[in-house]
Amino acid sequence: MEFTFSHFTLRVHERQLLSDGKPVLLGARAFDVLCALVHKAGALVTKSELFSLVWPGVVVEENNLQVHVSSLRKLLGSEAIVTIPGQGYRFVAHVAPVAVDGSASELRPSVVSSASRSVAVLPFGVAAGMSDDGYLADGMAEDIINRLSRSRWLYVIARNSSVSYRHPLPASGTISRELGVRYLVSGFIRWTGKRLRVTAELIDGPRNETIWAQSFDRPADDLFHVQDEISAAIVSAIEPAYLRREEWASSQSTPRDREHWELLMRARWHFWRTTREHMDKAEHFAKKALQAKPDDPPTLAMLAFILMSRVWAGWSESPRMDIAEANRHALLAVSHDDNDAFAHFTLGTVLSFSRNFPQAISEQEHALSIYPQLAAAAGELGRLLAFCGRTQEAASYVLQACEASPLDPHMSLWLRTRALACFIERDYEAALKFALQALSKRPDWFFNHYLLAACQVAAGHVEDGQQTLRQAQKFGPYTMQALKAGHPFAADAHLNEYTHCLRQAGWSE
């Protein structure tokens, strides 16, 4: 197999790099680093992976790796290899494998997996008469790239690879093919009076399908602040939309001989359906994904959430063991990549079972410091603060999550937190309003029915609460142990008030 990119040809087995058909002098270690990056084109290759591949069994200083990467950049161009701060490197030049007979060849599975999950952020367009504001459009795209590059789920190609495209853009399929990516982010900027309006969309390039689109309208008193706010909102919305698409695609194909990513996406697809049968299937595919890629932080985090969900739902035969195992998976995820925001978010969620609120809150704050657009961490931080009685702070974080990612699968949980915060404040009418919204988002979540019943009773609508509870009990039993696991009130008085309302509605332990 040979790999071509730009005017280079990499002959792996012959250990030769050609430039316009002529051999290039390249050191043995630099050649090995290049092979490792090219074989996972578009994907993050961690520093630890590179050390184990290039210097197996040898302890070397990190500076050695940096020297070889620097020499490769001088040879291939500075834009070919992107540094992911604190993690490793990504080869973003478009790679085309070719068989030794010169015919086109299918990409190896690892390269296919990476390319099919890659995202390119294109320069934003500007309306007629706004040519002087081109810097704003370019800045918006660059800011989005910088923010998305912190996501563990997305592979974002460097700005230098997509900056040459200008509006009007070529067909989506053409851009995807030329850049070697599956998804495209594009947008348009225009002025409406003294307000800046930005539209953005996420496109499945080969299919030419818009997966997500949204408009943002802000007063332009401070352009840099507006750019920061809008780019943050776009990034927060793109990741869940992208993951839903990947989950759906994986659920439609045959489950035999899956690669790690497809197994993980299928596990997530089942996880969000929350029935006991779906949760069993989610665990099955998550474990297979971990077999395919041992010690993978997102997969470890997924297994931790599956175990937590069993405890929350009351399905666990041994809640203490499942919580301990969830904690073990979360700790492993963090230990394998301390810069993984999703891993810290998972660990913080696990810690809520033990009511270790200071450490749990610290983990969520750390997750947000790594990846500020991780709306799930903001929402979970709000939940923890609500159960601690810090209701005003809780509302602020939940509102941040809801506004940043309005289509997020966590939305019902965030609205549920607003309801519980209002319940703790004894603002029962507001609690009832948010409980209804949470239920409308996810009527298949049994605990939303219990929440609504408690809020209805607290607001004085006892008969409505009794009717809602009868609906909730159709999902199965709900024990005090399971209820406490999902409602870690710091104050016993708040737990007692909540369970008292449920008993008035007809709940018994």
Short mmCIF file of C-alpha atoms in Angstrom, two decimals:
data_model
loop_
_atom_site.label_atom_id
_atom_site.label_comp_id
_atom_site.label_asym_id
_atom_site.label_seq_id
_atom_site.Cartn_x
_atom_site.Cartn_y
_atom_site.Cartn_z
CA MET A 1 0.00 0.00 0.00
CA GLU A 2 1.11 3.53 -0.81
CA PHE A 3 -0.40 6.74 0.51
CA THR A 4 -0.52 9.96 -1.49
CA PHE A 5 -1.12 13.47 -0.13
CA SER A 6 -0.40 16.76 -1.86
CA HIS A 7 2.59 16.02 -4.13
CA PHE A 8 3.98 13.35 -1.79
CA THR A 9 3.86 9.56 -1.94
CA LEU A 10 4.52 7.49 1.17
CA ARG A 11 5.74 3.95 0.48
CA VAL A 12 5.41 2.31 3.86
CA HIS A 13 7.00 -1.09 3.22
CA GLU A 14 9.85 0.40 1.21
CA ARG A 15 10.31 3.05 3.94
CA GLN A 16 10.47 5.75 1.32
CA LEU A 17 8.89 9.18 0.92
CA LEU A 18 8.69 10.68 -2.57
CA SER A 19 8.16 14.33 -3.50
CA ASP A 20 6.93 14.69 -7.09
CA GLY A 21 8.27 11.18 -7.65
CA LYS A 22 11.75 11.92 -6.25
CA PRO A 23 13.03 10.38 -2.97
CA VAL A 24 13.20 12.67 0.04
CA LEU A 25 15.81 12.30 2.76
CA LEU A 26 14.00 11.56 6.01
CA GLY A 27 15.33 10.14 9.28
CA ALA A 28 14.12 6.74 10.53
CA ARG A 29 12.28 8.13 13.58
CA ALA A 30 10.66 10.95 11.60
CA PHE A 31 9.55 8.38 9.01
CA ASP A 32 7.93 6.25 11.72
CA VAL A 33 6.14 9.30 13.16
CA LEU A 34 4.85 10.17 9.68
CA CYS A 35 3.57 6.61 9.12
CA ALA A 36 1.74 6.64 12.45
CA LEU A 37 0.04 9.96 11.63
CA VAL A 38 -0.85 9.09 8.03
CA HIS A 39 -2.36 5.72 8.98
CA LYS A 40 -4.79 7.58 11.24
CA ALA A 41 -5.28 10.57 8.95
CA GLY A 42 -7.88 12.95 10.36
CA ALA A 43 -7.76 11.33 13.80
CA LEU A 44 -6.01 12.40 16.96
CA VAL A 45 -2.84 10.38 17.59
CA THR A 46 -1.88 10.85 21.22
CA LYS A 47 1.67 11.41 22.35
CA SER A 48 1.61 8.13 24.27
CA GLU A 49 0.57 6.29 21.08
CA LEU A 50 3.43 7.84 19.15
CA PHE A 51 5.96 7.02 21.87
CA SER A 52 4.80 3.37 21.98
CA LEU A 53 4.89 3.06 18.17
CA VAL A 54 8.12 4.91 17.44
CA TRP A 55 10.12 4.20 20.60
CA PRO A 56 8.67 0.87 21.88
CA GLY A 57 9.97 0.00 25.32
CA VAL A 58 12.25 3.04 25.44
CA VAL A 59 11.86 6.05 27.73
CA VAL A 60 12.47 9.27 25.79
CA GLU A 61 11.89 12.94 26.41
CA GLU A 62 8.89 14.64 24.83
CA ASN A 63 11.25 17.06 23.12
CA ASN A 64 12.42 14.21 20.85
CA LEU A 65 8.91 13.87 19.43
CA GLN A 66 8.54 17.62 18.99
CA VAL A 67 11.81 17.77 17.03
CA HIS A 68 10.62 15.12 14.53
CA VAL A 69 7.19 16.75 14.15
CA SER A 70 8.91 20.07 13.50
CA SER A 71 11.09 18.55 10.79
CA LEU A 72 8.03 16.96 9.15
CA ARG A 73 6.25 20.32 9.10
CA LYS A 74 9.22 21.97 7.41
CA LEU A 75 9.13 19.27 4.76
CA LEU A 76 5.36 18.81 4.24
CA GLY A 77 4.11 22.29 5.11
CA SER A 78 3.14 23.69 8.50
CA GLU A 79 -0.56 23.06 7.87
CA ALA A 80 -0.23 19.28 7.35
CA ILE A 81 0.10 18.39 11.05
CA VAL A 82 -2.08 20.03 13.69
CA THR A 83 -1.13 20.10 17.36
CA ILE A 84 -3.94 19.25 19.77
CA PRO A 85 -2.74 20.99 22.94
CA GLY A 86 -1.98 18.64 25.78
CA GLN A 87 -3.01 15.57 23.77
CA GLY A 88 -1.07 14.89 20.57
CA TYR A 89 -1.18 15.50 16.83
CA ARG A 90 -3.52 15.13 13.87
CA PHE A 91 -2.55 14.67 10.21
CA VAL A 92 -5.06 16.79 8.28
CA ALA A 93 -3.77 16.66 4.69
CA HIS A 94 -6.10 14.69 2.42
CA VAL A 95 -4.74 11.12 2.20
CA ALA A 96 -5.53 8.79 -0.72
CA PRO A 97 -4.29 5.19 -0.40
CA VAL A 98 -3.19 3.55 -3.65
CA ALA A 99 -2.46 -0.14 -4.22
CA VAL A 100 1.07 -1.06 -5.38
CA ASP A 101 -0.22 -1.68 -8.92
CA GLY A 102 -1.25 1.97 -9.09
CA SER A 103 -5.01 1.40 -8.92
CA ALA A 104 -7.16 3.26 -6.43
CA SER A 105 -7.71 1.36 -3.21
CA GLU A 106 -10.23 1.43 -0.44
CA LEU A 107 -9.09 3.16 2.72
CA ARG A 108 -8.11 0.89 5.58
CA PRO A 109 -10.80 0.77 8.31
CA SER A 110 -8.97 3.15 10.66
CA VAL A 111 -8.66 5.78 7.92
CA VAL A 112 -12.27 5.32 6.76
CA SER A 113 -13.48 5.70 10.33
CA SER A 114 -11.52 8.92 10.77
CA ALA A 115 -12.46 10.50 7.45
CA SER A 116 -16.15 9.65 7.81
CA ARG A 117 -16.24 11.48 11.13
CA SER A 118 -14.21 14.53 10.11
CA VAL A 119 -15.61 18.06 10.06
CA ALA A 120 -14.41 21.02 8.02
CA VAL A 121 -15.41 24.56 9.01
CA LEU A 122 -15.66 26.70 5.88
CA PRO A 123 -15.13 30.48 5.83
CA PHE A 124 -18.43 32.25 6.47
CA GLY A 125 -19.97 34.27 3.71
CA VAL A 126 -20.88 37.95 3.96
CA ALA A 127 -23.81 39.78 2.43
CA ALA A 128 -23.38 42.17 -0.49
CA GLY A 129 -21.85 45.46 0.62
CA MET A 130 -20.09 43.85 3.60
CA SER A 131 -16.74 43.22 1.96
CA ASP A 132 -15.03 45.25 4.70
CA ASP A 133 -16.40 42.79 7.26
CA GLY A 134 -14.67 39.78 5.75
CA TYR A 135 -12.36 39.73 8.78
CA LEU A 136 -15.41 39.10 10.96
CA ALA A 137 -16.52 36.13 8.85
CA ASP A 138 -13.03 34.61 8.89
CA GLY A 139 -12.73 35.21 12.62
CA MET A 140 -16.03 33.46 13.23
CA ALA A 141 -14.91 30.35 11.34
CA GLU A 142 -11.52 30.32 13.05
CA ASP A 143 -13.11 30.67 16.48
CA ILE A 144 -15.43 27.74 15.74
CA ILE A 145 -12.48 25.60 14.62
CA ASN A 146 -10.56 26.39 17.80
CA ARG A 147 -13.52 25.52 20.00
CA LEU A 148 -14.50 22.34 18.12
CA SER A 149 -10.92 21.05 18.25
CA ARG A 150 -11.40 20.55 22.01
CA SER A 151 -14.21 18.05 21.45
CA ARG A 152 -13.30 14.40 21.98
CA TRP A 153 -15.99 13.27 19.53
CA LEU A 154 -15.11 15.35 16.48
CA TYR A 155 -12.14 15.36 14.10
CA VAL A 156 -11.77 18.94 12.87
CA ILE A 157 -9.41 19.61 10.00
CA ALA A 158 -7.13 22.64 10.14
CA ARG A 159 -8.25 26.06 8.93
CA ASN A 160 -5.52 26.09 6.28
CA SER A 161 -7.20 23.15 4.56
CA SER A 162 -10.55 24.88 4.11
CA VAL A 163 -9.69 28.59 3.91
CA SER A 164 -9.40 28.54 0.11
CA TYR A 165 -13.16 28.04 -0.32
CA ARG A 166 -15.16 31.23 -0.71
CA HIS A 167 -18.81 32.06 -1.29
CA PRO A 168 -20.55 31.15 -3.46
CA LEU A 169 -19.37 27.70 -2.38
CA PRO A 170 -19.02 24.69 -4.69
CA ALA A 171 -21.38 21.75 -4.19
CA SER A 172 -21.13 20.14 -0.74
CA GLY A 173 -20.18 16.80 -2.25
CA THR A 174 -17.29 18.39 -4.15
CA ILE A 175 -15.89 20.07 -1.03
CA SER A 176 -16.23 16.88 1.03
CA ARG A 177 -14.44 14.87 -1.63
CA GLU A 178 -11.63 17.40 -2.05
CA LEU A 179 -11.04 17.80 1.68
CA GLY A 180 -11.67 14.15 2.56
CA VAL A 181 -14.31 14.94 5.19
CA ARG A 182 -17.88 13.84 5.85
CA TYR A 183 -19.36 16.91 7.50
CA LEU A 184 -19.19 20.63 6.69
CA VAL A 185 -19.99 23.67 8.78
CA SER A 186 -20.87 26.77 6.79
CA GLY A 187 -22.50 30.08 7.59
CA PHE A 188 -23.44 33.55 6.45
CA ILE A 189 -23.21 36.97 8.09
CA ARG A 190 -25.36 40.01 7.40
CA TRP A 191 -26.32 43.25 9.08
CA THR A 192 -29.94 44.12 9.91
CA GLY A 193 -29.83 47.71 11.05
CA LYS A 194 -27.48 47.74 14.05
CA ARG A 195 -27.89 44.03 14.66
CA LEU A 196 -25.66 41.24 13.43
CA ARG A 197 -27.43 38.16 12.07
CA VAL A 198 -25.50 34.93 11.61
CA THR A 199 -26.89 31.76 10.09
CA ALA A 200 -25.00 28.49 10.40
CA GLU A 201 -25.59 24.90 9.33
CA LEU A 202 -24.06 21.45 9.65
CA ILE A 203 -24.15 19.51 6.38
CA ASP A 204 -23.62 15.86 5.53
CA GLY A 205 -21.45 16.60 2.49
CA PRO A 206 -21.71 13.39 0.43
CA ARG A 207 -25.49 13.29 0.93
CA ASN A 208 -25.92 17.07 0.63
CA GLU A 209 -28.27 16.98 3.62
CA THR A 210 -28.60 19.72 6.22
CA ILE A 211 -28.48 18.07 9.66
CA TRP A 212 -28.78 21.24 11.73
CA ALA A 213 -29.36 24.91 10.97
CA GLN A 214 -29.93 27.92 13.17
CA SER A 215 -29.93 31.72 13.06
CA PHE A 216 -28.44 34.00 15.68
CA ASP A 217 -29.42 37.64 16.00
CA ARG A 218 -27.44 39.92 18.36
CA PRO A 219 -26.96 43.67 18.87
CA ALA A 220 -23.51 44.59 17.56
CA ASP A 221 -22.41 46.94 20.33
CA ASP A 222 -19.28 44.86 20.93
CA LEU A 223 -18.38 42.85 17.84
CA PHE A 224 -15.77 40.69 19.53
CA HIS A 225 -18.16 39.78 22.34
CA VAL A 226 -20.89 39.01 19.81
CA GLN A 227 -18.52 36.82 17.78
CA ASP A 228 -17.48 34.95 20.92
CA GLU A 229 -21.08 34.42 22.04
CA ILE A 230 -22.34 33.24 18.65
CA SER A 231 -19.40 30.92 17.93
CA ALA A 232 -19.84 29.34 21.38
CA ALA A 233 -23.55 28.75 20.71
CA ILE A 234 -22.83 27.23 17.29
CA VAL A 235 -20.24 24.81 18.68
CA SER A 236 -22.54 23.76 21.53
CA ALA A 237 -25.27 22.90 19.05
CA ILE A 238 -23.08 21.14 16.47
CA GLU A 239 -21.70 18.36 18.68
CA PRO A 240 -25.06 16.84 19.80
CA ALA A 241 -26.48 17.17 16.28
CA TYR A 242 -23.42 15.42 14.87
CA LEU A 243 -23.58 12.64 17.48
CA ARG A 244 -27.29 12.03 16.88
CA ARG A 245 -26.52 11.61 13.18
CA GLU A 246 -23.69 9.16 13.89
CA GLU A 247 -25.82 7.20 16.38
CA TRP A 248 -28.67 6.94 13.89
CA ALA A 249 -26.37 5.85 11.05
CA SER A 250 -24.82 3.13 13.22
CA SER A 251 -28.25 1.87 14.30
CA GLN A 252 -29.30 1.36 10.66
CA SER A 253 -26.45 -0.95 9.61
CA THR A 254 -25.74 -4.61 10.30
CA PRO A 255 -24.01 -5.08 13.66
CA ARG A 256 -21.50 -7.70 12.42
CA ASP A 257 -17.80 -6.86 12.15
CA ARG A 258 -18.18 -3.32 13.41
CA GLU A 259 -15.27 -1.02 14.09
CA HIS A 260 -14.90 0.69 17.43
CA TRP A 261 -16.67 3.96 16.49
CA GLU A 262 -19.75 2.22 15.09
CA LEU A 263 -19.99 0.02 18.20
CA LEU A 264 -19.76 3.06 20.46
CA MET A 265 -22.36 4.98 18.46
CA ARG A 266 -24.74 2.02 18.56
CA ALA A 267 -24.24 1.84 22.34
CA ARG A 268 -25.15 5.54 22.62
CA TRP A 269 -28.20 5.05 20.39
CA HIS A 270 -29.57 2.34 22.68
CA PHE A 271 -28.58 4.25 25.82
CA TRP A 272 -30.81 7.22 25.00
CA ARG A 273 -33.85 4.95 24.59
CA THR A 274 -33.63 4.14 28.32
CA THR A 275 -35.76 0.99 28.51
CA ARG A 276 -34.27 -1.98 30.32
CA GLU A 277 -33.89 -3.91 27.06
CA HIS A 278 -32.19 -0.99 25.34
CA MET A 279 -29.87 -0.52 28.30
CA ASP A 280 -28.81 -4.17 28.10
CA LYS A 281 -28.01 -3.71 24.42
CA ALA A 282 -26.15 -0.48 25.16
CA GLU A 283 -23.94 -2.37 27.61
CA HIS A 284 -23.37 -5.16 25.09
CA PHE A 285 -22.15 -2.80 22.36
CA ALA A 286 -20.15 -0.64 24.75
CA LYS A 287 -18.26 -3.69 26.01
CA LYS A 288 -17.58 -4.80 22.44
CA ALA A 289 -16.32 -1.30 21.67
CA LEU A 290 -13.96 -1.49 24.64
CA GLN A 291 -12.66 -4.84 23.38
CA ALA A 292 -11.97 -3.22 20.01
CA LYS A 293 -10.21 -0.25 21.63
CA PRO A 294 -9.15 -0.99 25.22
CA ASP A 295 -8.77 1.95 27.60
CA ASP A 296 -10.69 4.34 25.34
CA PRO A 297 -11.95 7.20 27.60
CA PRO A 298 -15.31 7.84 25.81
CA THR A 299 -16.13 4.12 25.88
CA LEU A 300 -15.20 3.82 29.56
CA ALA A 301 -17.37 6.85 30.28
CA MET A 302 -20.25 5.32 28.33
CA LEU A 303 -20.06 2.11 30.41
CA ALA A 304 -20.03 4.21 33.58
CA PHE A 305 -23.23 5.99 32.54
CA ILE A 306 -24.95 2.71 31.67
CA LEU A 307 -24.21 1.39 35.17
CA MET A 308 -25.39 4.65 36.76
CA SER A 309 -28.62 4.56 34.76
CA ARG A 310 -29.41 1.09 36.09
CA VAL A 311 -29.07 2.35 39.64
CA TRP A 312 -31.15 5.46 38.94
CA ALA A 313 -33.91 3.34 37.39
CA GLY A 314 -33.92 0.76 40.20
CA TRP A 315 -32.93 -2.09 37.87
CA SER A 316 -29.62 -2.86 39.53
CA GLU A 317 -29.35 -6.11 41.47
CA SER A 318 -26.40 -4.68 43.41
CA PRO A 319 -26.42 -0.86 43.37
CA ARG A 320 -23.31 -0.59 45.53
CA MET A 321 -21.30 -2.79 43.17
CA ASP A 322 -22.59 -1.00 40.07
CA ILE A 323 -21.72 2.41 41.52
CA ALA A 324 -18.25 1.18 42.46
CA GLU A 325 -17.77 -0.20 38.95
CA ALA A 326 -19.03 3.04 37.38
CA ASN A 327 -16.54 4.94 39.54
CA ARG A 328 -13.75 2.60 38.42
CA HIS A 329 -14.58 3.15 34.73
CA ALA A 330 -14.73 6.93 35.21
CA LEU A 331 -11.40 7.00 37.05
CA LEU A 332 -9.81 4.92 34.29
CA ALA A 333 -11.17 7.30 31.64
CA VAL A 334 -9.63 10.27 33.45
CA SER A 335 -6.34 8.47 34.06
CA HIS A 336 -5.97 7.59 30.37
CA ASP A 337 -6.63 11.17 29.29
CA ASP A 338 -6.70 13.86 31.94
CA ASN A 339 -7.61 16.42 29.25
CA ASP A 340 -10.84 14.61 28.29
CA ALA A 341 -13.69 16.89 29.41
CA PHE A 342 -16.30 14.16 28.96
CA ALA A 343 -14.33 11.84 31.27
CA HIS A 344 -14.26 14.49 34.02
CA PHE A 345 -17.98 15.14 33.47
CA THR A 346 -18.61 11.42 33.96
CA LEU A 347 -16.52 11.20 37.12
CA GLY A 348 -18.29 14.22 38.60
CA THR A 349 -21.65 12.58 37.92
CA VAL A 350 -20.57 9.33 39.61
CA LEU A 351 -19.43 11.24 42.70
CA SER A 352 -22.98 12.53 43.22
CA PHE A 353 -23.99 9.05 44.44
CA SER A 354 -21.72 9.42 47.46
CA ARG A 355 -22.84 13.04 47.98
CA ASN A 356 -19.22 14.09 47.65
CA PHE A 357 -20.46 17.44 46.39
CA PRO A 358 -17.23 19.48 46.64
CA GLN A 359 -15.28 17.02 44.49
CA ALA A 360 -18.21 16.38 42.13
CA ILE A 361 -18.64 20.13 41.55
CA SER A 362 -14.88 20.50 41.07
CA GLU A 363 -14.89 17.80 38.36
CA GLN A 364 -17.67 19.55 36.43
CA GLU A 365 -15.87 22.90 36.71
CA HIS A 366 -12.70 21.25 35.44
CA ALA A 367 -14.61 19.68 32.51
CA LEU A 368 -15.86 23.15 31.55
CA SER A 369 -12.37 24.63 31.84
CA ILE A 370 -11.16 22.05 29.30
CA TYR A 371 -14.14 22.33 26.96
CA PRO A 372 -16.37 25.34 27.76
CA GLN A 373 -18.94 24.23 25.18
CA LEU A 374 -19.69 20.94 26.97
CA ALA A 375 -23.28 21.82 27.78
CA ALA A 376 -23.82 18.48 29.55
CA ALA A 377 -21.22 19.48 32.17
CA ALA A 378 -22.91 22.86 32.69
CA GLY A 379 -26.25 21.10 33.10
CA GLU A 380 -24.83 18.56 35.57
CA LEU A 381 -23.14 21.33 37.52
CA GLY A 382 -26.54 22.98 37.78
CA ARG A 383 -28.06 19.72 39.06
CA LEU A 384 -25.41 19.33 41.75
CA LEU A 385 -25.81 22.94 42.89
CA ALA A 386 -29.59 22.54 43.05
CA PHE A 387 -29.36 19.51 45.33
CA CYS A 388 -26.91 21.50 47.48
CA GLY A 389 -29.57 24.21 47.85
CA ARG A 390 -27.61 26.74 45.77
CA THR A 391 -30.64 27.23 43.56
CA GLN A 392 -29.79 30.60 41.98
CA GLU A 393 -26.40 29.38 40.81
CA ALA A 394 -28.05 26.16 39.61
CA ALA A 395 -30.55 28.07 37.49
CA SER A 396 -27.74 30.08 35.91
CA TYR A 397 -25.77 27.01 34.81
CA VAL A 398 -28.87 25.18 33.58
CA LEU A 399 -29.95 28.22 31.57
CA GLN A 400 -26.44 28.36 30.08
CA ALA A 401 -26.73 24.72 28.99
CA CYS A 402 -30.27 25.12 27.59
CA GLU A 403 -29.45 28.24 25.60
CA ALA A 404 -26.19 26.86 24.27
CA SER A 405 -27.57 23.50 23.12
CA PRO A 406 -31.36 23.66 22.66
CA LEU A 407 -31.50 20.31 20.80
CA ASP A 408 -29.34 18.42 23.27
CA PRO A 409 -30.60 15.00 24.48
CA HIS A 410 -29.90 16.21 28.04
CA MET A 411 -32.50 18.99 27.71
CA SER A 412 -35.18 17.15 29.71
CA LEU A 413 -32.70 16.62 32.56
CA TRP A 414 -31.87 20.34 32.63
CA LEU A 415 -35.54 21.34 32.74
CA ARG A 416 -35.97 18.77 35.50
CA THR A 417 -33.24 20.53 37.47
CA ARG A 418 -35.07 23.84 37.08
CA ALA A 419 -38.19 22.17 38.48
CA LEU A 420 -36.32 20.70 41.47
CA ALA A 421 -34.60 24.04 42.19
CA CYS A 422 -37.99 25.78 42.23
CA PHE A 423 -39.39 22.96 44.42
CA ILE A 424 -36.58 23.54 46.94
CA GLU A 425 -37.36 27.28 46.89
CA ARG A 426 -41.05 26.40 47.49
CA ASP A 427 -42.03 28.16 44.26
CA TYR A 428 -44.35 25.29 43.39
CA GLU A 429 -46.12 26.86 40.41
CA ALA A 430 -42.80 27.47 38.68
CA ALA A 431 -41.70 23.95 39.61
CA LEU A 432 -44.87 22.60 38.02
CA LYS A 433 -44.22 24.58 34.83
CA PHE A 434 -40.70 23.20 34.43
CA ALA A 435 -41.80 19.67 35.35
CA LEU A 436 -44.37 19.76 32.54
CA GLN A 437 -41.70 20.94 30.10
CA ALA A 438 -39.33 18.18 31.19
CA LEU A 439 -42.04 15.56 30.72
CA SER A 440 -43.00 16.91 27.30
CA LYS A 441 -39.37 16.47 26.18
CA ARG A 442 -39.09 12.89 27.42
CA PRO A 443 -42.44 11.26 28.33
CA ASP A 444 -40.67 7.87 28.18
CA TRP A 445 -38.59 8.72 31.27
CA PHE A 446 -40.60 7.40 34.22
CA PHE A 447 -38.93 9.71 36.77
CA ASN A 448 -40.33 12.74 34.92
CA HIS A 449 -43.83 11.47 35.76
CA TYR A 450 -42.87 11.14 39.44
CA LEU A 451 -41.45 14.66 39.39
CA LEU A 452 -44.64 16.06 37.90
CA ALA A 453 -46.77 14.21 40.46
CA ALA A 454 -44.75 15.69 43.35
CA CYS A 455 -44.93 19.19 41.89
CA GLN A 456 -48.69 18.91 41.27
CA VAL A 457 -49.33 17.89 44.88
CA ALA A 458 -47.02 20.63 46.20
CA ALA A 459 -48.89 23.20 44.07
CA GLY A 460 -52.21 22.04 45.55
CA HIS A 461 -53.40 19.91 42.61
CA VAL A 462 -53.60 16.65 44.56
CA GLU A 463 -56.01 14.84 42.24
CA ASP A 464 -53.84 15.66 39.23
CA GLY A 465 -50.84 14.39 41.14
CA GLN A 466 -52.60 11.12 41.94
CA GLN A 467 -53.54 10.62 38.30
CA THR A 468 -49.97 11.35 37.16
CA LEU A 469 -48.56 8.92 39.71
CA ARG A 470 -50.82 6.13 38.45
CA GLN A 471 -49.35 6.77 35.00
CA ALA A 472 -45.84 6.69 36.45
CA GLN A 473 -46.41 3.36 38.18
CA LYS A 474 -47.16 1.72 34.84
CA PHE A 475 -43.41 1.87 34.18
CA GLY A 476 -42.77 -0.42 37.15
CA PRO A 477 -41.78 -0.08 40.82
CA TYR A 478 -39.70 2.82 42.09
CA THR A 479 -37.96 2.15 45.38
CA MET A 480 -36.71 4.64 47.95
CA GLN A 481 -33.16 3.44 47.28
CA ALA A 482 -33.47 4.25 43.57
CA LEU A 483 -35.17 7.57 44.29
CA LYS A 484 -32.36 8.64 46.65
CA ALA A 485 -29.75 7.66 44.06
CA GLY A 486 -31.29 10.02 41.53
CA HIS A 487 -32.14 12.73 44.05
CA PRO A 488 -29.05 13.33 46.22
CA PHE A 489 -30.55 16.16 48.28
CA ALA A 490 -27.91 17.57 50.61
CA ALA A 491 -30.60 18.49 53.14
CA ASP A 492 -32.82 15.75 54.52
CA ALA A 493 -35.66 18.27 54.83
CA HIS A 494 -35.80 18.69 51.05
CA LEU A 495 -35.84 14.91 50.49
CA ASN A 496 -38.56 14.48 53.12
CA GLU A 497 -40.72 17.16 51.51
CA TYR A 498 -40.33 15.60 48.07
CA THR A 499 -41.20 12.08 49.24
CA HIS A 500 -44.10 13.44 51.34
CA CYS A 501 -45.68 14.93 48.21
CA LEU A 502 -45.20 11.64 46.35
CA ARG A 503 -46.87 9.70 49.20
CA GLN A 504 -49.81 12.08 49.07
CA ALA A 505 -50.07 11.21 45.37
CA GLY A 506 -50.19 7.52 46.25
CA TRP A 507 -46.53 6.41 46.12
CA SER A 508 -45.37 3.76 48.55
CA GLU A 509 -41.86 2.44 49.02
#
